[in-house]
Amino acid sequence: MNPDLKTLKTDQLKQLAEYRQKLYSHPVLKFLFLELTLKCNEHCLHCGSKCGDVPSNELTLEQYKKILTDIAGDFDLRTFDLCITGGEPLLRKDFFDIMAFAKDLGYLWGMTSNGTLIDREKARLLRETGMKTISVSIDGLEESHDTFRQTAGGFRKAMKGIECLIAEGGFKAIQVTTVINHTNINELDSLYKIFCDMDIDSWRVIGVEPMGRALEHPELLMTNEDHKRLFDFIREKRMEDMPVTYGCSHFLGYKYEREVRDCYFLCNAGIYTASIMCNGDITACLDIERRPEFIQGNILKDRFRDVWENHFDLFRRGLDESSEECTSCEYRDFCAGGAHHSFDYDRGRQRICFKNTAVFD
């Protein structure tokens, strides 16, 4: 690597490390996730929340109205994004009632969806109820996508959903998210050609993470060589000024940090991001495994602002403090132990660390 570039990145990473320490003491809410349901019409092999045809203890429309009203009274709604997720959020029959209420209060909201339930009518309703952004999952070419999501016809329905959103127009950003695994990584170039012919705003490409159902399917987990191939692909497309990006997960070392995404690695859990589960439990990031000690309160008995300002202690310190492997690492200040969602809390170690791999070479 160019020595001057390495020096520049080092200086910026040091500044970020100092800023991270400030965030531990003075967090800034940027993303509030509402998990409306655990129900899903797909049954993805990698799902971190193990959604599907499963029991889902859900809050009511009236409860959401009170929650949204309280939060609107406690926060400046212009300072954070309301992120709607599931399960598949559109499975809720009162979905548009909830979101119309949020719009009237002034929330800026976006959604993650599998796209299969979106037709022209729903696209119109999404625009009218104020949706600004959406990320739709396309996890490989047709056969790979349908196998990965265990849904016959899922690829075609999702692609049709995206086309309906594009035809409707009026959204700030339509994004496609693709989860790459060991079996579909050879489809990157073919997917790129497909999305270049579509009027989407960005393509977010991430690797399958060792969490949720993916832990039951080790054959899907990526090798270090797979990751390097993915990062090389993303960097190449970004150098061509194409809107391809990697997700927020993992410290990637000097070679790829700021090369495959717009920012340096910073785990947002509990310092930028909070979530309200479908049963009202308040936590940090919904991708983190669901353990009792990670629940910070419940929205039905606790005011969200109080929880945000006075709890989340577990997430407001580096994971490096909980991992012996991190104590002597020269990247400790930059990585802080990595992402919460991929951390093995029972063994006190990070499941994904790229140090001493082809990614750092």
Short mmCIF file of C-alpha atoms in Angstrom, two decimals:
data_model
loop_
_atom_site.label_atom_id
_atom_site.label_comp_id
_atom_site.label_asym_id
_atom_site.label_seq_id
_atom_site.Cartn_x
_atom_site.Cartn_y
_atom_site.Cartn_z
CA MET A 1 0.00 0.00 0.00
CA ASN A 2 1.09 3.55 -0.71
CA PRO A 3 2.78 4.77 2.53
CA ASP A 4 1.04 8.15 2.35
CA LEU A 5 -2.36 6.49 2.00
CA LYS A 6 -1.62 4.19 4.93
CA THR A 7 -0.61 7.19 7.04
CA LEU A 8 -3.81 9.00 6.08
CA LYS A 9 -5.96 5.99 6.97
CA THR A 10 -4.10 5.54 10.26
CA ASP A 11 -4.74 9.15 11.23
CA GLN A 12 -8.42 8.89 10.34
CA LEU A 13 -8.81 5.58 12.19
CA LYS A 14 -7.25 7.14 15.29
CA GLN A 15 -9.74 9.99 15.09
CA LEU A 16 -12.59 7.48 14.76
CA ALA A 17 -11.29 5.55 17.78
CA GLU A 18 -11.43 8.74 19.84
CA TYR A 19 -14.91 9.50 18.55
CA ARG A 20 -16.08 5.97 19.41
CA GLN A 21 -15.03 6.52 23.00
CA LYS A 22 -17.11 9.71 23.09
CA LEU A 23 -20.10 7.84 21.67
CA TYR A 24 -19.88 5.31 24.51
CA SER A 25 -20.56 8.18 26.90
CA HIS A 26 -22.76 10.29 24.65
CA PRO A 27 -24.57 8.05 22.13
CA VAL A 28 -26.38 9.58 19.18
CA LEU A 29 -29.58 7.88 17.99
CA LYS A 30 -29.43 7.66 14.20
CA PHE A 31 -31.44 4.51 13.49
CA LEU A 32 -34.46 3.18 15.37
CA PHE A 33 -35.65 -0.20 14.14
CA LEU A 34 -39.22 -1.41 14.61
CA GLU A 35 -39.58 -5.16 14.19
CA LEU A 36 -43.29 -5.35 13.38
CA THR A 37 -43.47 -9.14 13.20
CA LEU A 38 -41.43 -12.34 13.17
CA LYS A 39 -43.77 -13.84 10.61
CA CYS A 40 -42.40 -14.23 7.12
CA ASN A 41 -43.58 -15.85 3.91
CA GLU A 42 -40.02 -17.06 3.31
CA HIS A 43 -37.76 -19.26 5.43
CA CYS A 44 -34.23 -18.09 4.69
CA LEU A 45 -31.33 -20.35 5.54
CA HIS A 46 -29.35 -17.43 6.97
CA CYS A 47 -32.03 -15.56 8.93
CA GLY A 48 -30.55 -14.08 12.09
CA SER A 49 -33.97 -13.81 13.76
CA LYS A 50 -35.15 -17.23 12.57
CA CYS A 51 -38.31 -15.75 11.05
CA GLY A 52 -40.88 -17.63 9.02
CA ASP A 53 -44.09 -19.43 9.89
CA VAL A 54 -43.37 -18.93 13.60
CA PRO A 55 -45.23 -17.58 16.64
CA SER A 56 -45.03 -13.80 16.81
CA ASN A 57 -46.17 -11.96 19.92
CA GLU A 58 -46.93 -8.57 18.37
CA LEU A 59 -47.85 -5.12 19.60
CA THR A 60 -51.21 -3.70 18.55
CA LEU A 61 -51.93 -0.70 16.35
CA GLU A 62 -52.99 1.34 19.37
CA GLN A 63 -49.82 0.41 21.23
CA TYR A 64 -47.72 1.52 18.27
CA LYS A 65 -49.61 4.80 18.13
CA LYS A 66 -48.72 5.50 21.77
CA ILE A 67 -45.09 4.43 21.28
CA LEU A 68 -44.65 6.58 18.19
CA THR A 69 -46.32 9.55 19.88
CA ASP A 70 -44.11 9.27 22.97
CA ILE A 71 -40.91 9.03 20.93
CA ALA A 72 -41.99 11.95 18.76
CA GLY A 73 -42.40 14.00 21.92
CA ASP A 74 -38.96 13.05 23.25
CA PHE A 75 -36.79 13.31 20.13
CA ASP A 76 -36.30 15.57 17.13
CA LEU A 77 -37.63 13.30 14.38
CA ARG A 78 -35.37 14.98 11.82
CA THR A 79 -32.28 13.53 13.51
CA PHE A 80 -32.87 9.80 13.02
CA ASP A 81 -34.39 7.30 10.62
CA LEU A 82 -37.23 4.97 11.55
CA CYS A 83 -36.36 1.59 10.04
CA ILE A 84 -39.21 -0.89 9.58
CA THR A 85 -38.36 -4.55 9.48
CA GLY A 86 -39.51 -8.06 10.39
CA GLY A 87 -40.04 -10.86 9.43
CA GLU A 88 -41.81 -9.48 6.43
CA PRO A 89 -43.44 -6.22 7.59
CA LEU A 90 -46.10 -6.27 4.87
CA LEU A 91 -47.65 -9.38 6.41
CA ARG A 92 -49.21 -7.18 9.08
CA LYS A 93 -52.77 -6.32 8.03
CA ASP A 94 -52.49 -2.97 9.81
CA PHE A 95 -49.10 -2.11 8.29
CA PHE A 96 -50.32 0.90 6.35
CA ASP A 97 -52.32 2.15 9.34
CA ILE A 98 -49.16 2.14 11.46
CA MET A 99 -47.07 3.84 8.81
CA ALA A 100 -49.70 6.45 7.93
CA PHE A 101 -49.77 7.40 11.61
CA ALA A 102 -45.96 7.62 11.65
CA LYS A 103 -46.02 9.84 8.57
CA ASP A 104 -48.55 12.19 10.14
CA LEU A 105 -46.29 12.56 13.18
CA GLY A 106 -43.38 13.50 10.92
CA TYR A 107 -41.24 10.37 10.98
CA LEU A 108 -38.73 9.73 8.19
CA TRP A 109 -39.02 6.03 7.53
CA GLY A 110 -37.68 3.26 5.36
CA MET A 111 -38.11 -0.49 5.20
CA THR A 112 -36.38 -3.79 4.55
CA SER A 113 -38.51 -6.32 2.68
CA ASN A 114 -38.25 -9.51 0.66
CA GLY A 115 -40.29 -7.71 -2.00
CA THR A 116 -42.55 -10.62 -2.83
CA LEU A 117 -45.76 -8.95 -1.64
CA ILE A 118 -45.21 -5.63 -3.42
CA ASP A 119 -47.50 -4.96 -6.38
CA ARG A 120 -48.45 -1.64 -7.98
CA GLU A 121 -51.14 -0.98 -5.36
CA LYS A 122 -48.79 -1.60 -2.43
CA ALA A 123 -46.08 0.48 -4.10
CA ARG A 124 -48.56 3.35 -4.32
CA LEU A 125 -49.53 2.94 -0.66
CA LEU A 126 -45.89 2.84 0.40
CA ARG A 127 -45.30 6.16 -1.33
CA GLU A 128 -48.48 7.71 0.06
CA THR A 129 -47.68 6.68 3.63
CA GLY A 130 -44.29 8.34 3.43
CA MET A 131 -41.75 5.58 2.78
CA LYS A 132 -38.49 7.21 1.70
CA THR A 133 -36.18 4.24 1.27
CA ILE A 134 -36.44 0.49 0.84
CA SER A 135 -33.97 -2.37 0.63
CA VAL A 136 -35.20 -5.50 -1.14
CA SER A 137 -33.33 -8.81 -0.85
CA ILE A 138 -32.10 -10.60 -3.96
CA ASP A 139 -29.74 -13.37 -2.84
CA GLY A 140 -28.36 -14.74 -6.08
CA LEU A 141 -29.72 -15.74 -9.46
CA GLU A 142 -33.15 -17.36 -9.59
CA GLU A 143 -32.24 -20.91 -8.55
CA SER A 144 -29.80 -19.80 -5.85
CA HIS A 145 -32.17 -17.16 -4.48
CA ASP A 146 -35.14 -19.52 -4.26
CA THR A 147 -33.03 -22.27 -2.68
CA PHE A 148 -31.42 -19.90 -0.18
CA ARG A 149 -34.81 -18.47 0.79
CA GLN A 150 -36.62 -21.82 0.50
CA THR A 151 -39.34 -20.15 -1.56
CA ALA A 152 -40.36 -21.35 -5.00
CA GLY A 153 -40.89 -18.35 -7.26
CA GLY A 154 -39.39 -15.97 -4.70
CA PHE A 155 -36.87 -14.47 -7.11
CA ARG A 156 -39.43 -13.56 -9.76
CA LYS A 157 -41.84 -12.12 -7.21
CA ALA A 158 -39.11 -10.02 -5.59
CA MET A 159 -37.86 -8.73 -8.95
CA LYS A 160 -41.44 -7.86 -9.89
CA GLY A 161 -41.77 -6.02 -6.58
CA ILE A 162 -38.70 -3.93 -7.36
CA GLU A 163 -40.07 -3.10 -10.81
CA CYS A 164 -43.34 -1.96 -9.25
CA LEU A 165 -41.45 0.36 -6.88
CA ILE A 166 -39.44 1.79 -9.77
CA ALA A 167 -42.58 2.32 -11.84
CA GLU A 168 -44.31 4.08 -8.94
CA GLY A 169 -41.41 6.42 -8.30
CA GLY A 170 -41.25 9.14 -5.67
CA PHE A 171 -38.87 7.30 -3.33
CA LYS A 172 -35.53 8.68 -2.16
CA ALA A 173 -33.71 5.38 -2.68
CA ILE A 174 -34.48 1.86 -3.85
CA GLN A 175 -31.70 -0.49 -2.82
CA VAL A 176 -31.08 -4.17 -3.47
CA THR A 177 -29.28 -6.15 -0.75
CA THR A 178 -27.56 -9.40 -1.67
CA VAL A 179 -26.20 -11.89 0.85
CA ILE A 180 -23.27 -13.71 -0.70
CA ASN A 181 -22.39 -17.17 0.56
CA HIS A 182 -19.93 -19.90 -0.40
CA THR A 183 -22.35 -21.35 -2.96
CA ASN A 184 -23.44 -18.22 -4.86
CA ILE A 185 -20.26 -16.14 -4.98
CA ASN A 186 -19.71 -17.12 -8.61
CA GLU A 187 -22.88 -15.21 -9.52
CA LEU A 188 -21.58 -11.75 -8.63
CA ASP A 189 -20.84 -10.69 -12.21
CA SER A 190 -24.17 -11.98 -13.53
CA LEU A 191 -26.08 -10.18 -10.77
CA TYR A 192 -24.13 -7.00 -11.48
CA LYS A 193 -25.25 -7.07 -15.11
CA ILE A 194 -28.88 -7.55 -14.06
CA PHE A 195 -28.86 -4.65 -11.61
CA CYS A 196 -27.03 -2.34 -14.01
CA ASP A 197 -30.05 -2.71 -16.30
CA MET A 198 -32.45 -1.76 -13.50
CA ASP A 199 -33.08 1.76 -12.25
CA ILE A 200 -32.08 1.04 -8.65
CA ASP A 201 -30.08 3.51 -6.56
CA SER A 202 -27.56 1.18 -4.92
CA TRP A 203 -26.54 -2.42 -4.51
CA ARG A 204 -25.50 -3.50 -1.02
CA VAL A 205 -23.48 -6.72 -1.09
CA ILE A 206 -22.69 -8.47 2.18
CA GLY A 207 -21.39 -11.85 3.24
CA VAL A 208 -23.48 -14.41 5.06
CA GLU A 209 -22.90 -13.96 8.79
CA PRO A 210 -22.30 -16.73 11.37
CA MET A 211 -25.51 -16.14 13.29
CA GLY A 212 -29.07 -17.42 13.44
CA ARG A 213 -29.90 -20.23 11.02
CA ALA A 214 -26.59 -19.81 9.18
CA LEU A 215 -24.87 -21.51 12.12
CA GLU A 216 -26.88 -24.61 11.20
CA HIS A 217 -25.55 -24.47 7.62
CA PRO A 218 -21.75 -24.29 7.75
CA GLU A 219 -21.59 -25.12 4.05
CA LEU A 220 -22.87 -21.60 3.37
CA LEU A 221 -20.26 -19.78 5.43
CA MET A 222 -17.63 -17.93 3.44
CA THR A 223 -13.93 -18.71 3.44
CA ASN A 224 -11.34 -15.96 3.79
CA GLU A 225 -10.66 -16.34 0.08
CA ASP A 226 -14.39 -15.83 -0.60
CA HIS A 227 -14.33 -12.63 1.42
CA LYS A 228 -11.26 -11.35 -0.41
CA ARG A 229 -12.92 -12.08 -3.73
CA LEU A 230 -16.03 -10.21 -2.60
CA PHE A 231 -14.06 -7.17 -1.43
CA ASP A 232 -12.02 -7.09 -4.65
CA PHE A 233 -15.25 -7.18 -6.65
CA ILE A 234 -16.83 -4.33 -4.68
CA ARG A 235 -13.69 -2.19 -4.81
CA GLU A 236 -13.39 -2.68 -8.56
CA LYS A 237 -16.98 -1.59 -9.17
CA ARG A 238 -16.66 1.41 -6.86
CA MET A 239 -13.54 2.51 -8.75
CA GLU A 240 -15.78 2.55 -11.82
CA ASP A 241 -18.05 4.90 -9.83
CA MET A 242 -20.81 2.32 -9.52
CA PRO A 243 -23.12 2.45 -6.44
CA VAL A 244 -22.00 -0.87 -4.96
CA THR A 245 -21.22 -1.06 -1.26
CA TYR A 246 -20.34 -3.49 1.50
CA GLY A 247 -22.33 -3.44 4.74
CA CYS A 248 -21.24 -1.99 8.09
CA SER A 249 -19.88 -5.29 9.42
CA HIS A 250 -16.26 -5.98 10.41
CA PHE A 251 -12.93 -4.20 10.42
CA LEU A 252 -11.23 -4.93 7.10
CA GLY A 253 -7.71 -3.62 7.61
CA TYR A 254 -5.86 -1.00 5.61
CA LYS A 255 -6.36 -2.67 2.26
CA TYR A 256 -10.15 -2.49 2.15
CA GLU A 257 -11.29 0.03 4.77
CA ARG A 258 -12.85 3.04 2.99
CA GLU A 259 -12.38 1.15 -0.29
CA VAL A 260 -15.54 -0.97 -0.23
CA ARG A 261 -17.86 1.41 1.69
CA ASP A 262 -18.06 5.11 2.35
CA CYS A 263 -17.05 4.95 6.00
CA TYR A 264 -14.66 3.13 8.32
CA PHE A 265 -15.91 0.25 10.43
CA LEU A 266 -17.93 1.21 13.49
CA CYS A 267 -20.37 -1.19 15.13
CA ASN A 268 -23.52 0.91 15.53
CA ALA A 269 -25.19 -1.27 18.16
CA GLY A 270 -26.28 0.77 21.15
CA ILE A 271 -24.42 3.94 20.14
CA TYR A 272 -26.17 4.83 16.87
CA THR A 273 -28.78 2.07 16.69
CA ALA A 274 -31.60 0.82 18.91
CA SER A 275 -34.43 -1.58 18.17
CA ILE A 276 -37.87 -2.41 19.46
CA MET A 277 -38.75 -6.06 18.97
CA CYS A 278 -42.23 -7.16 17.97
CA ASN A 279 -43.06 -8.00 21.61
CA GLY A 280 -41.90 -4.60 22.84
CA ASP A 281 -38.46 -5.60 24.12
CA ILE A 282 -35.84 -2.91 23.58
CA THR A 283 -32.38 -3.93 22.39
CA ALA A 284 -29.53 -2.63 20.28
CA CYS A 285 -29.25 -4.35 16.88
CA LEU A 286 -31.77 -6.97 15.81
CA ASP A 287 -29.00 -9.08 14.25
CA ILE A 288 -27.49 -9.76 17.67
CA GLU A 289 -28.43 -13.13 19.12
CA ARG A 290 -31.44 -12.95 21.40
CA ARG A 291 -30.33 -13.44 24.96
CA PRO A 292 -32.03 -12.10 28.11
CA GLU A 293 -29.02 -10.00 29.13
CA PHE A 294 -29.24 -8.01 25.88
CA ILE A 295 -32.78 -6.79 26.58
CA GLN A 296 -32.58 -3.24 27.93
CA GLY A 297 -36.25 -2.78 28.77
CA ASN A 298 -39.72 -3.14 27.30
CA ILE A 299 -41.57 -0.35 25.56
CA LEU A 300 -44.86 -1.28 27.23
CA LYS A 301 -43.51 -0.35 30.67
CA ASP A 302 -40.41 1.75 29.95
CA ARG A 303 -40.10 5.07 28.17
CA PHE A 304 -37.77 4.62 25.22
CA ARG A 305 -35.82 7.82 25.88
CA ASP A 306 -35.05 6.74 29.43
CA VAL A 307 -33.80 3.35 28.23
CA TRP A 308 -31.68 4.91 25.48
CA GLU A 309 -30.08 7.44 27.79
CA ASN A 310 -29.59 5.28 30.89
CA HIS A 311 -29.17 1.68 29.76
CA PHE A 312 -27.23 -0.13 26.98
CA ASP A 313 -24.10 -0.34 29.18
CA LEU A 314 -23.19 -3.69 27.62
CA PHE A 315 -22.99 -2.06 24.19
CA ARG A 316 -21.20 1.10 25.24
CA ARG A 317 -17.77 -0.40 25.59
CA GLY A 318 -15.59 -2.29 23.15
CA LEU A 319 -15.94 -6.02 22.72
CA ASP A 320 -12.15 -6.14 22.93
CA GLU A 321 -12.60 -5.84 26.71
CA SER A 322 -14.33 -9.24 26.66
CA SER A 323 -11.86 -11.05 24.40
CA GLU A 324 -8.39 -12.25 25.38
CA GLU A 325 -7.53 -12.57 21.70
CA CYS A 326 -7.91 -8.80 21.31
CA THR A 327 -5.70 -7.67 24.19
CA SER A 328 -2.41 -7.70 22.25
CA CYS A 329 -3.79 -6.92 18.79
CA GLU A 330 -2.27 -3.88 17.08
CA TYR A 331 -5.66 -3.12 15.52
CA ARG A 332 -7.52 -3.16 18.82
CA ASP A 333 -8.24 0.57 18.90
CA PHE A 334 -9.55 0.53 15.33
CA CYS A 335 -11.62 -2.65 15.55
CA ALA A 336 -12.72 -2.58 19.23
CA GLY A 337 -13.39 -6.30 19.06
CA GLY A 338 -15.53 -6.21 15.92
CA ALA A 339 -19.27 -6.39 15.41
CA HIS A 340 -21.65 -7.41 18.19
CA HIS A 341 -23.78 -9.58 15.91
CA SER A 342 -20.90 -11.93 15.04
CA PHE A 343 -19.41 -12.13 18.52
CA ASP A 344 -19.45 -15.48 20.36
CA TYR A 345 -20.48 -14.37 23.85
CA ASP A 346 -20.12 -17.86 25.33
CA ARG A 347 -16.49 -18.21 24.24
CA GLY A 348 -15.55 -14.54 24.46
CA ARG A 349 -14.23 -14.27 20.93
CA GLN A 350 -15.10 -12.83 17.55
CA ARG A 351 -16.41 -15.33 15.00
CA ILE A 352 -15.19 -13.20 12.09
CA CYS A 353 -11.70 -11.70 12.32
CA PHE A 354 -9.74 -11.01 9.14
CA LYS A 355 -6.37 -10.42 10.79
CA ASN A 356 -3.72 -12.84 9.50
CA THR A 357 -5.86 -13.75 6.49
CA ALA A 358 -5.76 -13.00 2.77
CA VAL A 359 -8.01 -10.01 3.43
CA PHE A 360 -5.25 -8.23 5.40
CA ASP A 361 -2.39 -9.27 3.08
#
